[in-house]
CSV table of C-alpha atoms and ligand atoms in Angstrom, one decimal:
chain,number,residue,atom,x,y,z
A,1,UNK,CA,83.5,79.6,82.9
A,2,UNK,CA,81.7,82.1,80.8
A,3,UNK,CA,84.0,85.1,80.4
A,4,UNK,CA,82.3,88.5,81.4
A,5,UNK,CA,81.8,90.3,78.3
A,6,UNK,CA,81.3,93.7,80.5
A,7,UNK,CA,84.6,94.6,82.9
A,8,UNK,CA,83.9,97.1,85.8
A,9,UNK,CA,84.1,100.7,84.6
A,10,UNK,CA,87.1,102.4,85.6
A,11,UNK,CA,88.9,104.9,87.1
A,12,UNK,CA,86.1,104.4,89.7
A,13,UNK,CA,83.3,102.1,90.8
A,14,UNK,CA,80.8,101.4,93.6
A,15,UNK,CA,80.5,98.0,93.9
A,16,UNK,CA,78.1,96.6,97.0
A,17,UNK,CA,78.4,99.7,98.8
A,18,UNK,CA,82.4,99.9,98.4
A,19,UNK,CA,84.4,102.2,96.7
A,20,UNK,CA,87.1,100.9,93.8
A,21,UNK,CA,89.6,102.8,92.3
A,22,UNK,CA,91.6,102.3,89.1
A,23,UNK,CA,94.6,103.8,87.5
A,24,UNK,CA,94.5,101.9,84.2
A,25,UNK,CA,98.5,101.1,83.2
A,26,UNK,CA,97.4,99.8,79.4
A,27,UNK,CA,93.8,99.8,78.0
A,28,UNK,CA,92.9,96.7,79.6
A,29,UNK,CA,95.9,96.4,83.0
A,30,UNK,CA,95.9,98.7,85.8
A,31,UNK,CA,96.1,98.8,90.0
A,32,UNK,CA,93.0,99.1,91.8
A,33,UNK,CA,92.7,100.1,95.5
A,34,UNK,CA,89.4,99.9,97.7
A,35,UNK,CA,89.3,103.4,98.9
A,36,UNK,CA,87.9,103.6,102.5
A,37,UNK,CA,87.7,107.6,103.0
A,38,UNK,CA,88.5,110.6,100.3
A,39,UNK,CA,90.2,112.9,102.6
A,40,UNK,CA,90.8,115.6,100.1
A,41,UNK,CA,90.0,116.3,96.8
A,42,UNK,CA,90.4,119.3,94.5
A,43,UNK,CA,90.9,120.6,91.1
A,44,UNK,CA,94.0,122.9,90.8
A,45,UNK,CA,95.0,125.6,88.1
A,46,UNK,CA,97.7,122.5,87.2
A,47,UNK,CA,95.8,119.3,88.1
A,48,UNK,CA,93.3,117.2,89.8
A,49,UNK,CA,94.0,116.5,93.5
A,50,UNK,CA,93.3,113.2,94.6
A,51,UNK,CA,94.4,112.1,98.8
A,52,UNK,CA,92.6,109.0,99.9
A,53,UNK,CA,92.7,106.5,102.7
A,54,UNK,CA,92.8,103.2,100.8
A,55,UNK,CA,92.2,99.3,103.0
A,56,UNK,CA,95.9,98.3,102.4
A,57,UNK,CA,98.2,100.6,100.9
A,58,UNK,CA,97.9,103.3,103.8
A,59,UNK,CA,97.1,106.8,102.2
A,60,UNK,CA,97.7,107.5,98.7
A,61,UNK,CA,98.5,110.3,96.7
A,62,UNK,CA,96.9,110.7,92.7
A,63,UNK,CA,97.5,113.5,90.5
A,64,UNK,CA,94.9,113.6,87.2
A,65,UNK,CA,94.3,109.8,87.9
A,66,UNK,CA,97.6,108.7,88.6
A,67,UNK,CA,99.1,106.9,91.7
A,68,UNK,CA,102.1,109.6,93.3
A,69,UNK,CA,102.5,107.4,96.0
A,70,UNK,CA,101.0,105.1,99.0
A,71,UNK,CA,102.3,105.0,102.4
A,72,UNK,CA,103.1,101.5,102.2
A,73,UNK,CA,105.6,101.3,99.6
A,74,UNK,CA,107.0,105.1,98.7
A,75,UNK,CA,110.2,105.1,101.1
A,76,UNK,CA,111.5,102.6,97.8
A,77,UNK,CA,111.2,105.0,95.6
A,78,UNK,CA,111.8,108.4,97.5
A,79,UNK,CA,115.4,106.3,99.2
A,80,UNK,CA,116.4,105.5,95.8
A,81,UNK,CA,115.9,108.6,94.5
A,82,UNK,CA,117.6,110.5,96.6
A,83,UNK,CA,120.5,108.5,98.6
A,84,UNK,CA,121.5,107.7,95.1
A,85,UNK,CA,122.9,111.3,94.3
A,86,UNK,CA,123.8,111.9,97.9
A,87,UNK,CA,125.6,109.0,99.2
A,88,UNK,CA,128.1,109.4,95.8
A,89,UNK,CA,128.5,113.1,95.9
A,90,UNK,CA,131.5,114.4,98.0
A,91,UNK,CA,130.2,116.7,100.1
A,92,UNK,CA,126.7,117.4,98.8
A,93,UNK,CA,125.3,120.7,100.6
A,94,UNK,CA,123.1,122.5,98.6
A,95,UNK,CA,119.8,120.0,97.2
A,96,UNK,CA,117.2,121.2,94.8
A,97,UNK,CA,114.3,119.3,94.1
A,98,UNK,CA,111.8,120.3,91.5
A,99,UNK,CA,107.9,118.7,91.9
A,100,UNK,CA,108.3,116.3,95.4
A,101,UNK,CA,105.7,118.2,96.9
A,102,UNK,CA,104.7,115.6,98.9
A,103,UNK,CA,107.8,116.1,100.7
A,104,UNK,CA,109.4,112.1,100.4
A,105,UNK,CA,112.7,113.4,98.8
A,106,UNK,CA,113.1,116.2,101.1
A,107,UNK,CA,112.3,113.9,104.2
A,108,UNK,CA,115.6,111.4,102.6
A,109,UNK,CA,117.6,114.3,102.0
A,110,UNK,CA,117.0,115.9,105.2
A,111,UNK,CA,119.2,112.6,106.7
A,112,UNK,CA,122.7,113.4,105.4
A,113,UNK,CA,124.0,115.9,107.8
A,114,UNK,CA,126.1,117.5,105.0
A,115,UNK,CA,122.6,119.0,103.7
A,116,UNK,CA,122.7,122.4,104.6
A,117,UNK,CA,119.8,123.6,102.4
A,118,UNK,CA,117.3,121.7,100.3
A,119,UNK,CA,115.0,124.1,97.8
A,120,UNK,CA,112.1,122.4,96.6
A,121,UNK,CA,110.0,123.9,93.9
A,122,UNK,CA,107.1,122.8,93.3
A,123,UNK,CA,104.3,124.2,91.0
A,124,UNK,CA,101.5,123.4,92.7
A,125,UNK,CA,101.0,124.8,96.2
A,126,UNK,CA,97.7,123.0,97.1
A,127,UNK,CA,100.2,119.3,96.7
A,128,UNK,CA,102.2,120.9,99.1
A,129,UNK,CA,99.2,121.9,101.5
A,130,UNK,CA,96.9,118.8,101.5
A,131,UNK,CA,100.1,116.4,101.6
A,132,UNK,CA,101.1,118.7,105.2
A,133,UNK,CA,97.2,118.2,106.2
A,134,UNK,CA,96.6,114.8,105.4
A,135,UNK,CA,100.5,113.0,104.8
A,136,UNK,CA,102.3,113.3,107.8
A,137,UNK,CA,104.8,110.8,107.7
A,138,UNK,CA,105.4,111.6,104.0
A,139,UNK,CA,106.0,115.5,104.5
A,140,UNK,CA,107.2,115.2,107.8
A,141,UNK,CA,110.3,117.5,107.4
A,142,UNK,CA,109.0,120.3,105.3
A,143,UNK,CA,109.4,122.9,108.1
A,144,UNK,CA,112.6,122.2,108.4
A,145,UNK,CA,114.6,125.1,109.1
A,146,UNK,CA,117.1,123.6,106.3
A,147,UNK,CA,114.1,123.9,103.7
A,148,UNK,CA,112.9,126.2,101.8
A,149,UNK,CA,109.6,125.7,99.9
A,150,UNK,CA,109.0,127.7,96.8
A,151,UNK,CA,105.7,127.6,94.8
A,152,UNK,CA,106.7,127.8,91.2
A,153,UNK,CA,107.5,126.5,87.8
A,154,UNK,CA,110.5,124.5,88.0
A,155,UNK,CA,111.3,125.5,84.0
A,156,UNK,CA,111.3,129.2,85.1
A,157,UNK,CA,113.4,128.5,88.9
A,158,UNK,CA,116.1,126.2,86.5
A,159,UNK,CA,116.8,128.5,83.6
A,160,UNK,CA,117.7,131.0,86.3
A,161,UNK,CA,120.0,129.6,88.7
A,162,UNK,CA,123.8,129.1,87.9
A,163,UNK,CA,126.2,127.2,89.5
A,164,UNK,CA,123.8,127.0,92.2
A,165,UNK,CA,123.0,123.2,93.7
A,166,UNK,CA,125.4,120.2,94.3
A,167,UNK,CA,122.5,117.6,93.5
A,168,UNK,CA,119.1,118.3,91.8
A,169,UNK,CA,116.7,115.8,91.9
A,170,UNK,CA,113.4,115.7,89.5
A,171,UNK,CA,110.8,114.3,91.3
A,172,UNK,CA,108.0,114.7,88.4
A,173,UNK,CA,104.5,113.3,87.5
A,174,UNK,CA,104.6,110.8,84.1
A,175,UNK,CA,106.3,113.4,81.5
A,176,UNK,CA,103.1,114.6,79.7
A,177,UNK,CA,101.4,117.9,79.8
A,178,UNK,CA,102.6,119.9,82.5
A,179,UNK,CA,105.7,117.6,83.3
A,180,UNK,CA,106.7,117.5,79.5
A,181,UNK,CA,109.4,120.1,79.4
A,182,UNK,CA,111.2,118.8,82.1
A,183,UNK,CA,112.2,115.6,80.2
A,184,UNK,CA,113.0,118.2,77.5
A,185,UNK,CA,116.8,119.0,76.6
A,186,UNK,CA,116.5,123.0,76.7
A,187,UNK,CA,115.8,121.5,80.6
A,188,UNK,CA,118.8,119.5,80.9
A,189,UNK,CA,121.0,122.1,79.9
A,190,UNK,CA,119.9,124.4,82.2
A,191,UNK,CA,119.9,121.6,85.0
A,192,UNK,CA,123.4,121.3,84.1
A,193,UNK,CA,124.2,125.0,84.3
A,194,UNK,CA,122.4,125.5,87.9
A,195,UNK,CA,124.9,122.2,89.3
A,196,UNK,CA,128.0,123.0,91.1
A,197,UNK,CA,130.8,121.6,89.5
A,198,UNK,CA,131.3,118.2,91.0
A,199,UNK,CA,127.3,118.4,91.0
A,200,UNK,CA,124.8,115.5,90.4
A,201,UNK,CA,121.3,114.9,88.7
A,202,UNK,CA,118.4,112.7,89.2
A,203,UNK,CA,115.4,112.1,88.1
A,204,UNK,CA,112.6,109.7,87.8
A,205,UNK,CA,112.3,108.4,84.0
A,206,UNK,CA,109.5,106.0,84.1
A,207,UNK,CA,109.1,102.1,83.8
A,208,UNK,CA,110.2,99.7,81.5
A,209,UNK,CA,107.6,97.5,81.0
A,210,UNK,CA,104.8,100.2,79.4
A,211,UNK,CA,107.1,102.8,78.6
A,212,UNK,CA,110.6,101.5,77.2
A,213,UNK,CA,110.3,104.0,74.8
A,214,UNK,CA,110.2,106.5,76.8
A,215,UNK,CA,113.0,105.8,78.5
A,216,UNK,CA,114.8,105.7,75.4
A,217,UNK,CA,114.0,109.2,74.6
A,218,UNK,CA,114.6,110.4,78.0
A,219,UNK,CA,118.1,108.9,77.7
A,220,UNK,CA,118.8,110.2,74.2
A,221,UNK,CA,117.6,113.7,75.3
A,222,UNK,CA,119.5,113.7,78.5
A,223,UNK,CA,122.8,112.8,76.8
A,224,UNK,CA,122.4,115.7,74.5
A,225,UNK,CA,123.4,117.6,77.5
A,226,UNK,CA,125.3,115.9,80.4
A,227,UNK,CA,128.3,113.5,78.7
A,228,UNK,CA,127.1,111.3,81.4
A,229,UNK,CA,124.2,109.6,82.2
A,230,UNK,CA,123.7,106.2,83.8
A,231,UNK,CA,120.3,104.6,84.5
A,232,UNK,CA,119.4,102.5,87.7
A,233,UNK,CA,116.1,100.3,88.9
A,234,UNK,CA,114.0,100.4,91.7
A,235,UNK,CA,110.7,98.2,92.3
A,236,UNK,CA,107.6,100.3,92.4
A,237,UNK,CA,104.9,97.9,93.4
A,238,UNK,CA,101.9,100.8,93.0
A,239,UNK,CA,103.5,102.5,89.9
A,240,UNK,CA,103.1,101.1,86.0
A,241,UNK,CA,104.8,97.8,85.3
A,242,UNK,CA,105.7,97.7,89.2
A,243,UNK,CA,109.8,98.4,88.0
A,244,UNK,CA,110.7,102.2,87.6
A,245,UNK,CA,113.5,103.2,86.3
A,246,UNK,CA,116.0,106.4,87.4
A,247,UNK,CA,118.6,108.9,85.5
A,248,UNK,CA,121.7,109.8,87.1
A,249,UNK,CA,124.0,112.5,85.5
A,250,UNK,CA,127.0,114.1,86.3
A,251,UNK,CA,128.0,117.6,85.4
A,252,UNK,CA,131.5,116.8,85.5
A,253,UNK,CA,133.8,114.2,83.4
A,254,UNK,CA,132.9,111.6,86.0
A,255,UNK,CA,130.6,108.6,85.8
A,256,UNK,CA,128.9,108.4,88.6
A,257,UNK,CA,127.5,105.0,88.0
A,258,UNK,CA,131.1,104.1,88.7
A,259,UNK,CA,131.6,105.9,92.2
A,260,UNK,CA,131.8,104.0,95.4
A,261,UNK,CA,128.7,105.0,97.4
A,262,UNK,CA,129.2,106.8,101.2
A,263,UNK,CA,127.2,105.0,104.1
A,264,UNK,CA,125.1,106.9,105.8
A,265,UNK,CA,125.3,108.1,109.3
A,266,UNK,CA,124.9,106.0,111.7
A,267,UNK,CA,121.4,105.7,113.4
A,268,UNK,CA,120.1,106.7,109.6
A,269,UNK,CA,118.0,103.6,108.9
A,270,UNK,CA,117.2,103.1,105.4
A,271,UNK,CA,114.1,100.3,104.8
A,272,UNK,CA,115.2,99.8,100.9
A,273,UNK,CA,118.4,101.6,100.5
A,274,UNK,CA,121.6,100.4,101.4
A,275,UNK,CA,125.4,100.2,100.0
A,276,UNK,CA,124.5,96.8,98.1
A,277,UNK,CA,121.3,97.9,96.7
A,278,UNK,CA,122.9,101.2,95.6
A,279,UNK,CA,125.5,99.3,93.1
A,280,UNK,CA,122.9,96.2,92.0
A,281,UNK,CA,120.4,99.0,91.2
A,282,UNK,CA,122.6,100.0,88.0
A,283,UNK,CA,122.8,96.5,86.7
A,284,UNK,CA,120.2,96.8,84.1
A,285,UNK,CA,118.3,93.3,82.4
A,286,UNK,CA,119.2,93.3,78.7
A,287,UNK,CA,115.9,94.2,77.4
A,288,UNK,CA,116.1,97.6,79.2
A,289,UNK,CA,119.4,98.2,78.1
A,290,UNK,CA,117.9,97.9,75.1
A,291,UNK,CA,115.8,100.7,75.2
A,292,UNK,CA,118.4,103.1,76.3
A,293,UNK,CA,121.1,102.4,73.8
B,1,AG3,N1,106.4,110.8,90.9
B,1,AG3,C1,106.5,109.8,89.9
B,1,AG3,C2,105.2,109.2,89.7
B,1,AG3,C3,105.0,108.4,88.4
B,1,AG3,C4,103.9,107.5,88.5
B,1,AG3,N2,103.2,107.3,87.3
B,1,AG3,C5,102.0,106.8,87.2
B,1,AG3,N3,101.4,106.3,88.3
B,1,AG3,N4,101.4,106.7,86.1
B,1,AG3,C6,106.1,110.4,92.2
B,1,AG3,C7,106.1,111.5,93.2
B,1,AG3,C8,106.4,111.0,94.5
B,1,AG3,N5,107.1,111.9,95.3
């Protein structure tokens, strides 16, 4: 068989009356969806809005190009995420999130009835109002009366607060442009500064397969400021590579890779997390070890 000399044109093609999608991964690798139905699309002062019905993945979220998340497969990432922190932290009551606009983490955090008040700040207020409009299950619980939803720049929120949150959780687009700084370490420190003492951090660090290196830098950079940081895995079937990886730091002298994770309540049912995933997710295969060393 003669091999096509010509591939189809991404990020997007018509092809016999369909519409194709692409989010290239390398030059020549990426995840395509058929998209059945744009439902919103926009270009922000910070981005460019993407919210489409796709045939298999349920809805799905891109920002600039890039997958967020689908309906079929983001309770693994948004669980791990955020039951992570919680389920270790003694009595977490205070939760920031910075970026999440589609609401995933604050829907998981929203489940541990030691929450009293998750802050999300996101920069973008049109992610927050066409994920309201057009993802319900996803941003579900953003009218909490526990939430509070502030449109600004997480940089500017961080270097402010003090002493402030007993878990913050970074729930970012890839760590370019506008999401560069908060992979950066004047970032860290002040992350580590707005955490309660006991106090935990998270935050996505990308995949191992395309971007190893970045992981390694992340880690490098993260260490400069919390004495510890631990990484753990999740799949990500729509996301780069399909494994993502997480950071976990503590403010305090603790490693928190080592502490015995809570259940949840009862009647909480997790699709992905659970005790056991929760301590096999910090087992890490040698060559991503690798990276992070
Ligand atoms: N934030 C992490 C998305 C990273 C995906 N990168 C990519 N597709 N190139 C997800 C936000 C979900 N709340």
């Amino acid at each position: 068989m003669e091999l096509k000399k010509t591939p189809p044109a991404p990020p997007a093609v018509l092809h016999q009356g369909e519409f194709w999608f692409t989010e290239l991964h390398a030059p020549g690798t990426g995840i395509t969806f058929r998209v059945k139905q744009v439902l919103y699309f926009a270009r922000t002062p910070f981005q460019e809005i993407a919210l489409v019905e796709t045939s298999d993945m349920g809805r799905a979220l891109f920002l600039d190009g890039t997958v967020q998340l689908t309906e079929r497969d983001e309770f693994i990432y948004h669980e791990m995420m955020v039951h992570v922190p919680l389920c270790i932290h003694p009595r977490p009551r205070r939760v920031l999130i910075v970026g999440g606009g589609d609401g995933g983490c604050v829907r998981e955090a929203l489940r541990h009835p030691e929450v009293e008040e998750v802050t999300l700040v996101e920069i973008d207020g049109e992610v927050v109002d066409c994920c309201r409009k057009h993802l319900p299950l996803t941003a579900s619980r953003l009218d909490d009366p526990r939430v509070r939803v502030l449109i600004e720049d997480g940089v500017k929120f961080m270097k402010r607060s003090r002493g402030a949150f007993d878990v913050i959780i970074v729930d970012s687009t890839d760590p370019v442009g506008m999401a560069g700084p908060l992979t950066r370490e004047g970032f860290f420190r002040a992350a580590r500064r707005a955490l309660t003492p006991q106090g935990l951090y998270a935050a996505q660090s990308q995949g191992p397969i395309f971007d190893g290196k970045e992981i390694g830098r992340i880690a490098r950079t993260a260490r400069k400021a919390f004495r510890h940081v631990s990484h753990f895995l999740a799949p990500a079937p729509t996301y780069p590579g399909g494994l993502w990886s997480f950071i976990l730091a503590a403010r305090g002298a603790r490693n928190p890779a080592a502490l015995r994770p809570r259940p949840l309540p009862r009647g909480e049912k997790t699709r992905y997390y659970s005790a056991g995933v929760h301590r096999a997710a910090f087992v890490l295969p040698p060559f991503v070890r690798d990276f992070i060393q």
